[in-house]
Amino acid sequence: MAQALRHDAMRAGNLAVVLGALDRDGPLTRAALAEATGLTKTTVSKLVADLIDAGMAVESGAVRDGERGRPGVAVHLSGHRVAALGLEINVDYLAGCVVDLSRTARLFRTQAVDNRAASPEDVIAGLRDLAISMLADAAGHGLSVAGGIVALPGPVDRSTGTVHSAPNLGWRDVPVADALALPLPVLVDNEANLAALGELWFGSGAALGDFLHVSGEIGIGAGLVVDGALFRGAHGYAGELGHVVVSPDGPACRCGGTGCLERYAGQDALLPAGEDLAGLVARLRAGDPSAVAACERAGSALGIALTTAVNLLDPDTIVLGGIFAPLFPWVSGPAEATMHRRLGQIRARVPALVVSQVGADAAPLGGAGQVIQRIIADPGAHLLAPQP
Amino acid sequence: MAQALRHDAMRAGNLAVVLGALDRDGPLTRAALAEATGLTKTTVSKLVADLIDAGMAVESGAVRDGERGRPGVAVHLSGHRVAALGLEINVDYLAGCVVDLSRTARLFRTQAVDNRAASPEDVIAGLRDLAISMLADAAGHGLSVAGGIVALPGPVDRSTGTVHSAPNLGWRDVPVADALALPLPVLVDNEANLAALGELWFGSGAALGDFLHVSGEIGIGAGLVVDGALFRGAHGYAGELGHVVVSPDGPACRCGGTGCLERYAGQDALLPAGEDLAGLVARLRAGDPSAVAACERAGSALGIALTTAVNLLDPDTIVLGGIFAPLFPWVSGPAEATMHRRLGQIRARVPALVVSQVGADAAPLGGAGQVIQRIIADPGAHLLAPQP
DNA sequence: CGAATTAGTCTATGTTGTGGACTAAATATC
DNA sequence: GATATTTAGTCCACAACATAGACTAATTCG
């Protein structure tokens, strides 16, 4: 239910309105902020002063726009103080990044390890070491890290910070957030969801409108971004594109069904035993007919599943990430052809397929960005004591 | 973007908080309201006084709850003043209803006509007559109708009040809201969307959690309700369940694709030429094997499509409405079996299939309820001058 | 019947945003 | 180059709203 509004909520809300305007529309003078938000110049000045005290905004020089009249002082988001930590546990690596309030990635770290061979405790201890050292680095840069999110390859319970099952890691019900025991609030989320947010803030972003981000890995997940926020469904398990039915009489899937998308376009279906992704791409570049045919099959199946997704979710754009990013030139054509054949008559516009602009770090970047997003949406709760 | 909060917005917001609490939690005393909302008794008293002046709330008698201390005065939503109009244009009938603020249906009217034979202008003129006479009736009951919504069997542009295409009526780009020219604000929406909202407010309602409401008519639409609001997608065309791919090599569909759900479970697929729904139900009751087999085929196909919908949308419950309501006993079993087979291993809980509790009036009821919802969410904008 | 308890109102007060006067700093005009 | 004009930002008196706590009202308990 909507919360009761008291004076402090009004102030917190207006602080968020101003910070949000700075985030969206770049550097703005106080006068421009007043015009954009509908608040008076007086109020904006007071709010901006608070944001500057908290280290969330800074003044840059005067704006000489050639107009006559006194020039304004541009104010923009400050990346000097507030930051967030994004972490990822995946099958063969750990990764982390620190992103500042202006959504600039400040630190990166990746560590190749075989997490299938190790126990969850050891993996989490390794991630903890990586996180602690990044926090120290961040502190060295004067950054105060307000929170973190761990990206995990499987369905999670966000309220308890637990990963329910991560089949590719062999994990079940691991309380990742608690076990990490970092000295800051830590959340968990699904890798596919966070990768979608990574694309929003560190990739093609707002130009995509509402988009569906497809993460091709061993499984196939998808994250739908609507109005700048994830659509999660009732229990947080929306976007399971991998088990959308492509052909009800198709081959059996590990989920118990038959003919799921994963059996046609998942990593195991695309890569012959023993070959890795780089090998497949090399064969595709060389024009190997069997590799091209495999991608065509996968692309057509993907087109069927995406047709269904468009009918149900109605996105503006569809972004292909994960293994589909390097395979995009060979997969997107057949998928797009299928979609146009099936949707062309009933939709005014068939969503375009585009390739992800973020690399392997999409998930931790999206996680850190999500924390930043929360801070911008409620700066009042994160007003730090002004530093000397 | 979030709006700037000024004093009037704070007041309007708190008015909505109080009215919303009354809507959800039935009659409450001012003291209970203060506790529930977190506002002080003073503030609640002032807000309640405004709501009573506006005719949106009334005091009922004192509450004698057996506790000691002064008994409170119960306050509840008043249905005496504010109301909303729900209208529907469909292939063979026009319908309208008036719903009051407490979401009680006060007036109903249905008119059987063959709208395929008539021009859009004539159909709209007929609906206008029906609406005007209902408004007069409502005024006779002392009701002030704040707005209306027209349910239409096809995709609409809600911002312009236009229906893009209604294939079953043979309409294209008809500006329904403007053409109606009623003396109150009129919106348009898709029939399937409004039927889902009808189920929310006039059927099983909140007990369903987040649910997908399937409207089986000639086409098959679906509306997803998340957190008490419709999920519409980027352009408002989400929920096109009818063209979800059930079998990519299936029979050709009028949409240009093949093997869409509509070809297996739409009205035209279920009813042999010349038979109507009542006839099919009679044969099913009599145990006619070919009728039962047809429902089993339809149910299995529906199960495939719903499996996909669950994977992508993750609802708590699935409600079957339209023609699937009378066919529920014969269709739901095969659908549920298919869903369990395909989802049982990867979901902790497979959404239950339930039958719609609202009859044919679901769409106009949902439309009127939507208007009421908007009033409750922003009573400040609808504060009428106090009446003598 | 008086004490205890709870509901609701009343009054003084505090927080927040507003509106307009005011100062500051630039360009345009003569 | 002096003055008018324009725009940015601050200051101050004021208005809107919610709050806290005193107060009155109406009930049950002993």
CSV table of N, CA, C and O in Angstrom, one decimal, chain A residues 114-198:
chain,number,residue,atom,x,y,z
A,114,ASP,N,37.6,-23.1,-11.0
A,114,ASP,CA,36.6,-24.1,-11.3
A,114,ASP,C,35.7,-24.3,-10.1
A,114,ASP,O,36.0,-25.0,-9.2
A,115,ASN,N,34.5,-23.6,-10.2
A,115,ASN,CA,33.6,-23.6,-9.0
A,115,ASN,C,32.8,-24.9,-8.9
A,115,ASN,O,32.2,-25.1,-7.9
A,116,ARG,N,32.8,-25.7,-10.0
A,116,ARG,CA,32.1,-26.9,-9.9
A,116,ARG,C,32.8,-27.9,-9.0
A,116,ARG,O,32.2,-28.7,-8.3
A,117,ALA,N,34.2,-27.8,-9.0
A,117,ALA,CA,35.0,-28.7,-8.2
A,117,ALA,C,35.0,-28.3,-6.7
A,117,ALA,O,35.3,-29.2,-5.9
A,118,ALA,N,34.7,-27.1,-6.4
A,118,ALA,CA,34.8,-26.6,-5.0
A,118,ALA,C,33.5,-26.6,-4.3
A,118,ALA,O,32.4,-26.7,-4.9
A,119,SER,N,33.5,-26.6,-3.0
A,119,SER,CA,32.3,-26.6,-2.2
A,119,SER,C,31.8,-25.2,-2.2
A,119,SER,O,32.5,-24.2,-2.4
A,120,PRO,N,30.5,-25.0,-1.9
A,120,PRO,CA,29.9,-23.6,-1.9
A,120,PRO,C,30.7,-22.8,-0.8
A,120,PRO,O,30.9,-21.6,-1.1
A,121,GLU,N,31.1,-23.4,0.3
A,121,GLU,CA,31.7,-22.6,1.3
A,121,GLU,C,33.0,-22.0,0.8
A,121,GLU,O,33.4,-20.8,1.0
A,122,ASP,N,33.8,-22.9,0.1
A,122,ASP,CA,35.1,-22.4,-0.5
A,122,ASP,C,34.9,-21.3,-1.5
A,122,ASP,O,35.6,-20.3,-1.6
A,123,VAL,N,33.9,-21.5,-2.4
A,123,VAL,CA,33.6,-20.6,-3.4
A,123,VAL,C,33.3,-19.2,-2.8
A,123,VAL,O,33.8,-18.2,-3.2
A,124,ILE,N,32.4,-19.3,-1.8
A,124,ILE,CA,32.0,-18.0,-1.2
A,124,ILE,C,33.1,-17.4,-0.4
A,124,ILE,O,33.3,-16.1,-0.5
A,125,ALA,N,34.0,-18.2,0.2
A,125,ALA,CA,35.2,-17.6,0.8
A,125,ALA,C,36.1,-16.9,-0.2
A,125,ALA,O,36.6,-15.8,0.1
A,126,GLY,N,36.2,-17.5,-1.4
A,126,GLY,CA,37.0,-16.9,-2.4
A,126,GLY,C,36.4,-15.6,-2.9
A,126,GLY,O,37.1,-14.6,-3.0
A,127,LEU,N,35.1,-15.5,-3.0
A,127,LEU,CA,34.4,-14.3,-3.4
A,127,LEU,C,34.5,-13.2,-2.3
A,127,LEU,O,34.7,-12.1,-2.6
A,128,ARG,N,34.5,-13.7,-1.1
A,128,ARG,CA,34.6,-12.8,0.0
A,128,ARG,C,36.0,-12.1,0.0
A,128,ARG,O,36.1,-10.9,0.1
A,129,ASP,N,37.1,-12.9,-0.2
A,129,ASP,CA,38.4,-12.3,-0.4
A,129,ASP,C,38.4,-11.3,-1.5
A,129,ASP,O,39.0,-10.2,-1.3
A,130,LEU,N,37.9,-11.6,-2.6
A,130,LEU,CA,37.9,-10.7,-3.7
A,130,LEU,C,37.1,-9.4,-3.4
A,130,LEU,O,37.6,-8.3,-3.6
A,131,ALA,N,36.0,-9.6,-2.7
A,131,ALA,CA,35.2,-8.4,-2.3
A,131,ALA,C,35.9,-7.5,-1.3
A,131,ALA,O,36.0,-6.3,-1.5
A,132,ILE,N,36.5,-8.2,-0.3
A,132,ILE,CA,37.2,-7.4,0.7
A,132,ILE,C,38.3,-6.6,0.1
A,132,ILE,O,38.5,-5.4,0.4
A,133,SER,N,39.1,-7.2,-0.8
A,133,SER,CA,40.2,-6.5,-1.4
A,133,SER,C,39.7,-5.3,-2.3
A,133,SER,O,40.3,-4.3,-2.3
A,134,MET,N,38.5,-5.5,-2.9
A,134,MET,CA,38.0,-4.5,-3.7
A,134,MET,C,37.5,-3.3,-2.9
A,134,MET,O,37.6,-2.1,-3.2
A,135,LEU,N,36.9,-3.7,-1.7
A,135,LEU,CA,36.4,-2.6,-0.8
A,135,LEU,C,37.6,-1.8,-0.3
A,135,LEU,O,37.5,-0.6,-0.2
A,136,ALA,N,38.7,-2.5,0.0
A,136,ALA,CA,39.9,-1.7,0.4
A,136,ALA,C,40.4,-0.8,-0.7
A,136,ALA,O,40.7,0.4,-0.5
A,137,ASP,N,40.4,-1.3,-1.9
A,137,ASP,CA,40.8,-0.5,-3.1
A,137,ASP,C,39.9,0.7,-3.2
A,137,ASP,O,40.3,1.9,-3.4
A,138,ALA,N,38.6,0.5,-3.1
A,138,ALA,CA,37.6,1.5,-3.2
A,138,ALA,C,37.8,2.6,-2.1
A,138,ALA,O,37.8,3.8,-2.4
A,139,ALA,N,38.0,2.1,-0.9
A,139,ALA,CA,38.3,3.1,0.2
A,139,ALA,C,39.5,3.9,-0.2
A,139,ALA,O,39.5,5.1,0.1
A,140,GLY,N,40.5,3.3,-0.8
A,140,GLY,CA,41.7,4.0,-1.2
A,140,GLY,C,41.4,5.1,-2.2
A,140,GLY,O,42.1,6.2,-2.2
A,141,HIS,N,40.4,5.0,-3.0
A,141,HIS,CA,40.0,6.0,-3.9
A,141,HIS,C,39.0,7.0,-3.3
A,141,HIS,O,38.4,7.8,-4.0
A,142,GLY,N,38.7,6.8,-2.0
A,142,GLY,CA,37.8,7.8,-1.3
A,142,GLY,C,36.4,7.4,-1.5
A,142,GLY,O,35.5,8.2,-1.2
A,143,LEU,N,36.1,6.2,-2.0
A,143,LEU,CA,34.7,5.8,-2.3
A,143,LEU,C,34.1,5.1,-1.0
A,143,LEU,O,34.8,4.3,-0.4
A,144,SER,N,32.9,5.4,-0.8
A,144,SER,CA,32.2,4.7,0.3
A,144,SER,C,31.1,3.8,-0.3
A,144,SER,O,30.2,4.3,-1.0
A,145,VAL,N,31.3,2.5,-0.2
A,145,VAL,CA,30.5,1.5,-0.9
A,145,VAL,C,29.2,1.3,0.0
A,145,VAL,O,29.3,0.8,1.1
A,146,ALA,N,28.1,1.6,-0.6
A,146,ALA,CA,26.8,1.6,0.1
A,146,ALA,C,26.2,0.2,0.2
A,146,ALA,O,25.3,0.0,1.0
A,147,GLY,N,26.5,-0.6,-0.8
A,147,GLY,CA,25.8,-1.9,-0.8
A,147,GLY,C,26.3,-2.8,-1.9
A,147,GLY,O,27.1,-2.3,-2.8
A,148,GLY,N,25.9,-4.0,-1.9
A,148,GLY,CA,26.4,-4.9,-3.0
A,148,GLY,C,25.3,-5.9,-3.4
A,148,GLY,O,24.3,-6.1,-2.7
A,149,ILE,N,25.5,-6.5,-4.6
A,149,ILE,CA,24.6,-7.5,-5.1
A,149,ILE,C,25.4,-8.6,-5.7
A,149,ILE,O,26.4,-8.3,-6.4
A,150,VAL,N,25.0,-9.9,-5.4
A,150,VAL,CA,25.7,-11.0,-6.0
A,150,VAL,C,24.8,-11.6,-7.1
A,150,VAL,O,23.7,-11.9,-6.9
A,151,ALA,N,25.4,-11.7,-8.3
A,151,ALA,CA,24.7,-12.4,-9.4
A,151,ALA,C,25.0,-13.9,-9.4
A,151,ALA,O,26.1,-14.3,-9.2
A,152,LEU,N,23.9,-14.7,-9.5
A,152,LEU,CA,24.0,-16.1,-9.3
A,152,LEU,C,23.3,-16.8,-10.5
A,152,LEU,O,22.3,-16.4,-11.0
A,153,PRO,N,23.9,-17.9,-11.0
A,153,PRO,CA,23.3,-18.6,-12.1
A,153,PRO,C,22.2,-19.6,-11.7
A,153,PRO,O,22.3,-20.8,-11.9
A,154,GLY,N,21.1,-19.0,-11.2
A,154,GLY,CA,19.9,-19.8,-10.9
A,154,GLY,C,18.9,-19.0,-10.1
A,154,GLY,O,19.1,-17.8,-9.8
A,155,PRO,N,17.7,-19.6,-9.9
A,155,PRO,CA,16.7,-18.9,-9.2
A,155,PRO,C,17.1,-18.6,-7.7
A,155,PRO,O,17.6,-19.4,-7.1
A,156,VAL,N,16.7,-17.4,-7.3
A,156,VAL,CA,17.1,-17.0,-5.9
A,156,VAL,C,15.9,-16.5,-5.2
A,156,VAL,O,14.8,-16.2,-5.7
A,157,ASP,N,16.0,-16.5,-3.9
A,157,ASP,CA,15.0,-15.9,-3.0
A,157,ASP,C,15.7,-14.6,-2.5
A,157,ASP,O,16.5,-14.6,-1.6
A,158,ARG,N,15.2,-13.5,-3.1
A,158,ARG,CA,15.9,-12.2,-2.8
A,158,ARG,C,15.6,-11.8,-1.4
A,158,ARG,O,16.4,-11.1,-0.8
A,159,SER,N,14.5,-12.2,-0.8
A,159,SER,CA,14.2,-11.7,0.6
A,159,SER,C,15.2,-12.4,1.6
A,159,SER,O,15.5,-11.8,2.6
A,160,THR,N,15.7,-13.6,1.3
A,160,THR,CA,16.6,-14.2,2.3
A,160,THR,C,18.0,-14.2,1.8
A,160,THR,O,18.9,-14.7,2.5
A,161,GLY,N,18.2,-13.8,0.6
A,161,GLY,CA,19.6,-13.8,0.0
A,161,GLY,C,20.1,-15.2,-0.3
A,161,GLY,O,21.3,-15.5,-0.2
A,162,THR,N,19.2,-16.1,-0.6
A,162,THR,CA,19.5,-17.5,-0.8
A,162,THR,C,19.4,-17.9,-2.3
A,162,THR,O,18.5,-17.4,-3.0
A,163,VAL,N,20.3,-18.7,-2.8
A,163,VAL,CA,20.1,-19.3,-4.1
A,163,VAL,C,19.4,-20.6,-4.0
A,163,VAL,O,19.9,-21.5,-3.2
A,164,HIS,N,18.2,-20.8,-4.6
A,164,HIS,CA,17.5,-22.0,-4.5
A,164,HIS,C,18.2,-23.2,-5.1
A,164,HIS,O,18.4,-24.2,-4.4
A,165,SER,N,18.5,-23.1,-6.3
A,165,SER,CA,19.2,-24.2,-7.0
A,165,SER,C,20.0,-23.6,-8.1
A,165,SER,O,19.5,-22.7,-8.9
A,166,ALA,N,21.3,-24.0,-8.2
A,166,ALA,CA,22.1,-23.5,-9.3
A,166,ALA,C,22.6,-24.8,-10.0
A,166,ALA,O,23.7,-25.3,-9.6
A,167,PRO,N,21.9,-25.4,-10.9
A,167,PRO,CA,22.2,-26.7,-11.4
A,167,PRO,C,23.6,-26.8,-12.0
A,167,PRO,O,24.3,-27.8,-11.7
A,168,ASN,N,24.1,-25.7,-12.6
A,168,ASN,CA,25.4,-25.8,-13.2
A,168,ASN,C,26.5,-25.7,-12.2
A,168,ASN,O,27.7,-26.1,-12.5
A,169,LEU,N,26.2,-25.3,-11.0
A,169,LEU,CA,27.2,-25.3,-9.9
A,169,LEU,C,27.0,-26.5,-9.1
A,169,LEU,O,27.9,-26.9,-8.2
A,170,GLY,N,25.8,-27.1,-9.2
A,170,GLY,CA,25.5,-28.2,-8.2
A,170,GLY,C,25.1,-27.7,-6.9
A,170,GLY,O,25.2,-28.4,-5.9
A,171,TRP,N,24.6,-26.5,-6.8
A,171,TRP,CA,24.2,-25.9,-5.5
A,171,TRP,C,22.7,-26.0,-5.2
A,171,TRP,O,21.9,-25.9,-6.2
A,172,ARG,N,22.3,-26.2,-4.0
A,172,ARG,CA,20.9,-26.1,-3.6
A,172,ARG,C,20.8,-25.4,-2.3
A,172,ARG,O,21.5,-25.7,-1.3
A,173,ASP,N,19.9,-24.4,-2.3
A,173,ASP,CA,19.6,-23.6,-1.0
A,173,ASP,C,20.8,-23.2,-0.3
A,173,ASP,O,21.0,-23.5,0.9
A,174,VAL,N,21.6,-22.4,-1.0
A,174,VAL,CA,22.8,-21.8,-0.3
A,174,VAL,C,22.6,-20.4,0.1
A,174,VAL,O,22.2,-19.6,-0.8
A,175,PRO,N,22.7,-20.0,1.3
A,175,PRO,CA,22.4,-18.7,1.8
A,175,PRO,C,23.6,-17.8,1.5
A,175,PRO,O,24.4,-17.4,2.4
A,176,VAL,N,23.8,-17.4,0.3
A,176,VAL,CA,25.0,-16.7,-0.2
A,176,VAL,C,25.2,-15.4,0.5
A,176,VAL,O,26.3,-15.1,1.0
A,177,ALA,N,24.1,-14.6,0.7
A,177,ALA,CA,24.3,-13.2,1.3
A,177,ALA,C,24.8,-13.3,2.7
A,177,ALA,O,25.8,-12.7,3.1
A,178,ASP,N,24.2,-14.2,3.5
A,178,ASP,CA,24.7,-14.4,4.9
A,178,ASP,C,26.1,-14.9,4.9
A,178,ASP,O,26.9,-14.5,5.7
A,179,ALA,N,26.3,-15.9,4.1
A,179,ALA,CA,27.6,-16.6,4.2
A,179,ALA,C,28.8,-15.6,3.8
A,179,ALA,O,29.9,-15.8,4.3
A,180,LEU,N,28.5,-14.7,2.9
A,180,LEU,CA,29.5,-13.7,2.5
A,180,LEU,C,29.9,-12.9,3.7
A,180,LEU,O,31.1,-12.5,3.8
A,181,ALA,N,29.0,-12.5,4.5
A,181,ALA,CA,29.3,-11.7,5.7
A,181,ALA,C,30.2,-10.5,5.5
A,181,ALA,O,31.2,-10.3,6.1
A,182,LEU,N,29.7,-9.7,4.5
A,182,LEU,CA,30.5,-8.5,4.2
A,182,LEU,C,30.0,-7.4,5.1
A,182,LEU,O,28.8,-7.4,5.5
A,183,PRO,N,30.8,-6.4,5.4
A,183,PRO,CA,30.4,-5.3,6.2
A,183,PRO,C,29.5,-4.3,5.5
A,183,PRO,O,29.7,-3.1,5.7
A,184,LEU,N,28.6,-4.7,4.7
A,184,LEU,CA,27.6,-3.8,4.0
A,184,LEU,C,26.4,-4.6,3.6
A,184,LEU,O,26.5,-5.9,3.5
A,185,PRO,N,25.3,-4.0,3.3
A,185,PRO,CA,24.1,-4.8,2.9
A,185,PRO,C,24.4,-5.5,1.6
A,185,PRO,O,24.8,-4.8,0.6
A,186,VAL,N,24.1,-6.8,1.6
A,186,VAL,CA,24.3,-7.5,0.3
A,186,VAL,C,23.0,-8.2,-0.1
A,186,VAL,O,22.3,-8.8,0.7
A,187,LEU,N,22.7,-8.1,-1.3
A,187,LEU,CA,21.5,-8.8,-1.9
A,187,LEU,C,22.0,-9.8,-2.9
A,187,LEU,O,23.1,-9.8,-3.3
A,188,VAL,N,21.1,-10.7,-3.3
A,188,VAL,CA,21.4,-11.6,-4.4
A,188,VAL,C,20.3,-11.4,-5.5
A,188,VAL,O,19.2,-11.0,-5.2
A,189,ASP,N,20.7,-11.8,-6.7
A,189,ASP,CA,19.7,-11.8,-7.8
A,189,ASP,C,20.2,-12.8,-8.9
A,189,ASP,O,21.3,-13.2,-8.9
A,190,ASN,N,19.3,-13.0,-9.7
A,190,ASN,CA,19.6,-13.9,-10.8
A,190,ASN,C,20.4,-13.3,-11.9
A,190,ASN,O,20.2,-12.1,-12.2
A,191,GLU,N,21.4,-14.0,-12.4
A,191,GLU,CA,22.3,-13.5,-13.4
A,191,GLU,C,21.6,-12.9,-14.6
A,191,GLU,O,22.0,-11.9,-15.1
A,192,ALA,N,20.6,-13.6,-15.1
A,192,ALA,CA,19.9,-13.2,-16.3
A,192,ALA,C,19.2,-11.8,-16.1
A,192,ALA,O,19.3,-10.9,-16.9
A,193,ASN,N,18.6,-11.7,-14.9
A,193,ASN,CA,18.0,-10.4,-14.6
A,193,ASN,C,19.0,-9.3,-14.5
A,193,ASN,O,18.8,-8.2,-15.1
A,194,LEU,N,20.1,-9.5,-13.8
A,194,LEU,CA,21.1,-8.5,-13.7
A,194,LEU,C,21.8,-8.1,-15.0
A,194,LEU,O,22.1,-7.0,-15.3
A,195,ALA,N,22.0,-9.2,-15.9
A,195,ALA,CA,22.6,-8.9,-17.2
A,195,ALA,C,21.7,-7.9,-18.0
A,195,ALA,O,22.2,-7.0,-18.7
A,196,ALA,N,20.4,-8.1,-17.8
A,196,ALA,CA,19.4,-7.2,-18.5
A,196,ALA,C,19.6,-5.8,-18.0
A,196,ALA,O,19.7,-4.8,-18.8
A,197,LEU,N,19.8,-5.6,-16.7
A,197,LEU,CA,20.0,-4.3,-16.1
A,197,LEU,C,21.3,-3.7,-16.5
A,197,LEU,O,21.5,-2.5,-16.7
A,198,GLY,N,22.3,-4.6,-16.7
A,198,GLY,CA,23.6,-4.2,-17.1
A,198,GLY,C,23.5,-3.6,-18.5
A,198,GLY,O,24.1,-2.6,-18.8
